[in-house]
Amino acid sequence: MADMERPGVNAARLWASGLATAVVAALLAIVGIMIARGILDVPVLAPKGEGVWGNANTFTYALLSGAAALLATGLMHLLVLAVSTPRQFFTWIMVLATLIAVVLPLTLTVEPGAKAATAVINLAIGLAITIIINSATSAALVVRRDRGATDAATRQWNQPPNTYYDS
């Protein structure tokens, strides 16, 4: 009987990577806003009077960036379980979602510098999430063998069972 193998995912490893990606995305949002406000003097998500750290919008933006990473992890987990080429579909979905996040601020009626800075920050966050989750998935993919289907039909009763070193 042939080996019965099926693809699977180490969910703990994937979701731990997703949580770490959420932290990276949140910190990337904060750094991007600090660079825009503090170095470039562009009022991103807050009036100029709010300073480099801004107001509650900075915290909300960081939380939403982390939430986007967790949603991306959930999407990847679903794709790994459901489709034949999950990383390819994930990349396409994330590139298009990132493109929406880049174009959206450009349509707002705010200062052009704030539009551009927000678009660049969104691009950096989207690319970071896409690249990290995509590469973390490689480490989380596993091949599962159905128990009992491996070589039970061909093994003789007088042979000992396979060990770790039998290959």
mmCIF file of C-alpha atoms in Angstrom, residues 19-162:
data_model
loop_
_atom_site.group_PDB
_atom_site.id
_atom_site.type_symbol
_atom_site.label_atom_id
_atom_site.label_comp_id
_atom_site.label_asym_id
_atom_site.label_seq_id
_atom_site.Cartn_x
_atom_site.Cartn_y
_atom_site.Cartn_z
ATOM 1 C CA LEU A 19 1.705 37.136 16.790
ATOM 2 C CA ALA A 20 5.336 38.161 16.316
ATOM 3 C CA THR A 21 4.379 39.682 12.962
ATOM 4 C CA ALA A 22 1.608 41.646 14.671
ATOM 5 C CA VAL A 23 4.185 43.155 17.031
ATOM 6 C CA VAL A 24 6.443 44.019 14.081
ATOM 7 C CA ALA A 25 3.548 45.620 12.186
ATOM 8 C CA ALA A 26 2.466 47.685 15.209
ATOM 9 C CA LEU A 27 6.023 48.886 15.836
ATOM 10 C CA LEU A 28 6.469 49.647 12.145
ATOM 11 C CA ALA A 29 3.364 51.834 12.250
ATOM 12 C CA ILE A 30 4.714 53.728 15.272
ATOM 13 C CA VAL A 31 8.165 54.178 13.706
ATOM 14 C CA GLY A 32 6.631 55.347 10.429
ATOM 15 C CA ILE A 33 4.482 57.919 12.204
ATOM 16 C CA MET A 34 7.426 59.089 14.309
ATOM 17 C CA ILE A 35 9.569 59.547 11.188
ATOM 18 C CA ALA A 36 6.800 61.382 9.362
ATOM 19 C CA ARG A 37 6.020 63.705 12.267
ATOM 20 C CA GLY A 38 9.396 64.078 13.927
ATOM 21 C CA ILE A 39 11.822 64.139 11.005
ATOM 22 C CA LEU A 40 9.726 65.137 8.006
ATOM 23 C CA ASP A 41 7.338 67.383 9.989
ATOM 24 C CA VAL A 42 4.314 65.868 8.239
ATOM 25 C CA PRO A 43 1.094 65.718 10.300
ATOM 26 C CA VAL A 44 0.104 62.059 9.884
ATOM 27 C CA LEU A 45 -3.143 61.110 11.685
ATOM 28 C CA ALA A 46 -2.999 64.160 13.963
ATOM 29 C CA PRO A 47 -2.591 67.923 13.814
ATOM 30 C CA LYS A 48 0.953 69.295 14.042
ATOM 31 C CA GLY A 49 0.340 70.455 17.618
ATOM 32 C CA GLU A 50 0.133 66.854 18.866
ATOM 33 C CA GLY A 51 3.907 66.323 18.641
ATOM 34 C CA VAL A 52 5.903 63.316 17.478
ATOM 35 C CA TRP A 53 3.877 60.735 19.448
ATOM 36 C CA GLY A 54 0.596 62.275 18.375
ATOM 37 C CA ASN A 55 -2.658 61.348 20.043
ATOM 38 C CA ALA A 56 -4.784 58.231 20.428
ATOM 39 C CA ASN A 57 -4.844 57.812 16.648
ATOM 40 C CA THR A 58 -1.231 56.586 16.746
ATOM 41 C CA PHE A 59 -2.133 53.849 19.206
ATOM 42 C CA THR A 60 -5.226 52.911 17.165
ATOM 43 C CA TYR A 61 -3.178 52.805 13.947
ATOM 44 C CA ALA A 62 -0.615 50.524 15.612
ATOM 45 C CA LEU A 63 -3.344 48.232 16.965
ATOM 46 C CA LEU A 64 -5.021 48.025 13.562
ATOM 47 C CA SER A 65 -1.678 47.189 11.960
ATOM 48 C CA GLY A 66 -1.218 44.340 14.441
ATOM 49 C CA ALA A 67 -4.778 43.187 13.818
ATOM 50 C CA ALA A 68 -4.069 43.150 10.068
ATOM 51 C CA ALA A 69 -1.140 40.807 10.709
ATOM 52 C CA LEU A 70 -3.350 38.473 12.739
ATOM 53 C CA LEU A 71 -6.011 38.514 10.009
ATOM 54 C CA ALA A 72 -3.309 37.704 7.460
ATOM 55 C CA THR A 73 -2.203 34.772 9.625
ATOM 56 C CA GLY A 74 -5.775 33.487 9.751
ATOM 57 C CA LEU A 75 -6.050 33.868 5.988
ATOM 58 C CA MET A 76 -2.838 31.925 5.468
ATOM 59 C CA HIS A 77 -3.968 29.158 7.835
ATOM 60 C CA LEU A 78 -7.247 28.852 5.931
ATOM 61 C CA LEU A 79 -5.487 28.827 2.565
ATOM 62 C CA VAL A 80 -3.007 26.146 3.677
ATOM 63 C CA LEU A 81 -5.899 23.910 4.655
ATOM 64 C CA ALA A 82 -8.075 24.647 1.632
ATOM 65 C CA VAL A 83 -6.180 25.383 -1.586
ATOM 66 C CA SER A 84 -3.430 23.757 -3.615
ATOM 67 C CA THR A 85 -0.972 26.686 -3.740
ATOM 68 C CA PRO A 86 -1.638 28.648 -0.552
ATOM 69 C CA ARG A 87 1.439 30.870 -0.631
ATOM 70 C CA GLN A 88 0.704 32.029 -4.178
ATOM 71 C CA PHE A 89 -2.907 32.935 -3.356
ATOM 72 C CA PHE A 90 -1.819 34.584 -0.095
ATOM 73 C CA THR A 91 0.734 36.731 -1.908
ATOM 74 C CA TRP A 92 -1.806 37.889 -4.485
ATOM 75 C CA ILE A 93 -4.453 38.669 -1.878
ATOM 76 C CA MET A 94 -1.989 40.557 0.303
ATOM 77 C CA VAL A 95 -0.474 42.527 -2.581
ATOM 78 C CA LEU A 96 -3.942 43.654 -3.669
ATOM 79 C CA ALA A 97 -4.991 44.496 -0.086
ATOM 80 C CA THR A 98 -1.759 46.454 0.367
ATOM 81 C CA LEU A 99 -2.419 48.292 -2.877
ATOM 82 C CA ILE A 100 -5.842 49.315 -1.555
ATOM 83 C CA ALA A 101 -4.209 50.511 1.684
ATOM 84 C CA VAL A 102 -1.713 52.558 -0.340
ATOM 85 C CA VAL A 103 -4.255 54.139 -2.697
ATOM 86 C CA LEU A 104 -6.903 54.901 -0.057
ATOM 87 C CA PRO A 105 -5.031 57.714 1.732
ATOM 88 C CA LEU A 106 -4.267 59.318 -1.611
ATOM 89 C CA THR A 107 -8.002 59.882 -2.125
ATOM 90 C CA LEU A 108 -8.490 61.795 1.139
ATOM 91 C CA THR A 109 -8.851 65.562 1.348
ATOM 92 C CA VAL A 110 -5.836 66.229 3.556
ATOM 93 C CA GLU A 111 -2.405 67.763 3.076
ATOM 94 C CA PRO A 112 -0.472 66.088 0.209
ATOM 95 C CA GLY A 113 2.465 65.303 2.509
ATOM 96 C CA ALA A 114 0.174 63.479 4.930
ATOM 97 C CA LYS A 115 -1.340 61.514 2.041
ATOM 98 C CA ALA A 116 2.064 60.417 0.779
ATOM 99 C CA ALA A 117 3.426 59.594 4.238
ATOM 100 C CA THR A 118 0.396 57.489 5.132
ATOM 101 C CA ALA A 119 0.598 55.655 1.798
ATOM 102 C CA VAL A 120 4.294 54.871 2.356
ATOM 103 C CA ILE A 121 3.648 53.670 5.921
ATOM 104 C CA ASN A 122 0.813 51.438 4.697
ATOM 105 C CA LEU A 123 3.064 50.051 1.963
ATOM 106 C CA ALA A 124 5.808 49.209 4.466
ATOM 107 C CA ILE A 125 3.360 47.521 6.846
ATOM 108 C CA GLY A 126 1.667 45.536 4.058
ATOM 109 C CA LEU A 127 4.958 44.335 2.600
ATOM 110 C CA ALA A 128 6.316 43.388 6.016
ATOM 111 C CA ILE A 129 3.216 41.352 6.871
ATOM 112 C CA THR A 130 3.196 39.653 3.467
ATOM 113 C CA ILE A 131 6.874 38.734 3.486
ATOM 114 C CA ILE A 132 7.062 37.591 7.116
ATOM 115 C CA ILE A 133 3.881 35.469 7.101
ATOM 116 C CA ASN A 134 4.784 33.974 3.723
ATOM 117 C CA SER A 135 8.244 32.917 4.895
ATOM 118 C CA ALA A 136 7.004 31.779 8.327
ATOM 119 C CA THR A 137 4.539 29.486 6.605
ATOM 120 C CA SER A 138 7.407 27.593 5.002
ATOM 121 C CA ALA A 139 8.627 26.627 8.465
ATOM 122 C CA ALA A 140 5.121 25.760 9.641
ATOM 123 C CA LEU A 141 4.183 23.404 6.795
ATOM 124 C CA VAL A 142 4.326 19.700 7.616
ATOM 125 C CA VAL A 143 3.532 16.459 5.824
ATOM 126 C CA ARG A 144 1.260 14.210 7.797
ATOM 127 C CA ARG A 145 1.122 10.465 7.286
ATOM 128 C CA ASP A 146 -2.025 8.570 8.031
ATOM 129 C CA ARG A 147 -1.303 6.099 10.803
ATOM 130 C CA GLY A 148 -1.293 2.477 9.818
ATOM 131 C CA ALA A 149 -1.208 3.180 6.102
ATOM 132 C CA THR A 150 2.556 3.539 5.866
ATOM 133 C CA ASP A 151 3.834 0.026 5.364
ATOM 134 C CA ALA A 152 1.621 -2.254 7.456
ATOM 135 C CA ALA A 153 0.406 -4.179 4.422
ATOM 136 C CA THR A 154 3.883 -4.976 3.137
ATOM 137 C CA ARG A 155 5.733 -5.613 6.401
ATOM 138 C CA GLN A 156 6.142 -9.258 7.369
ATOM 139 C CA TRP A 157 4.918 -10.332 10.804
ATOM 140 C CA ASN A 158 8.346 -11.563 11.803
ATOM 141 C CA GLN A 159 10.016 -8.179 11.012
ATOM 142 C CA PRO A 160 10.413 -5.629 13.781
ATOM 143 C CA PRO A 161 8.580 -2.329 13.333
ATOM 144 C CA ASN A 162 10.430 0.528 11.679
#
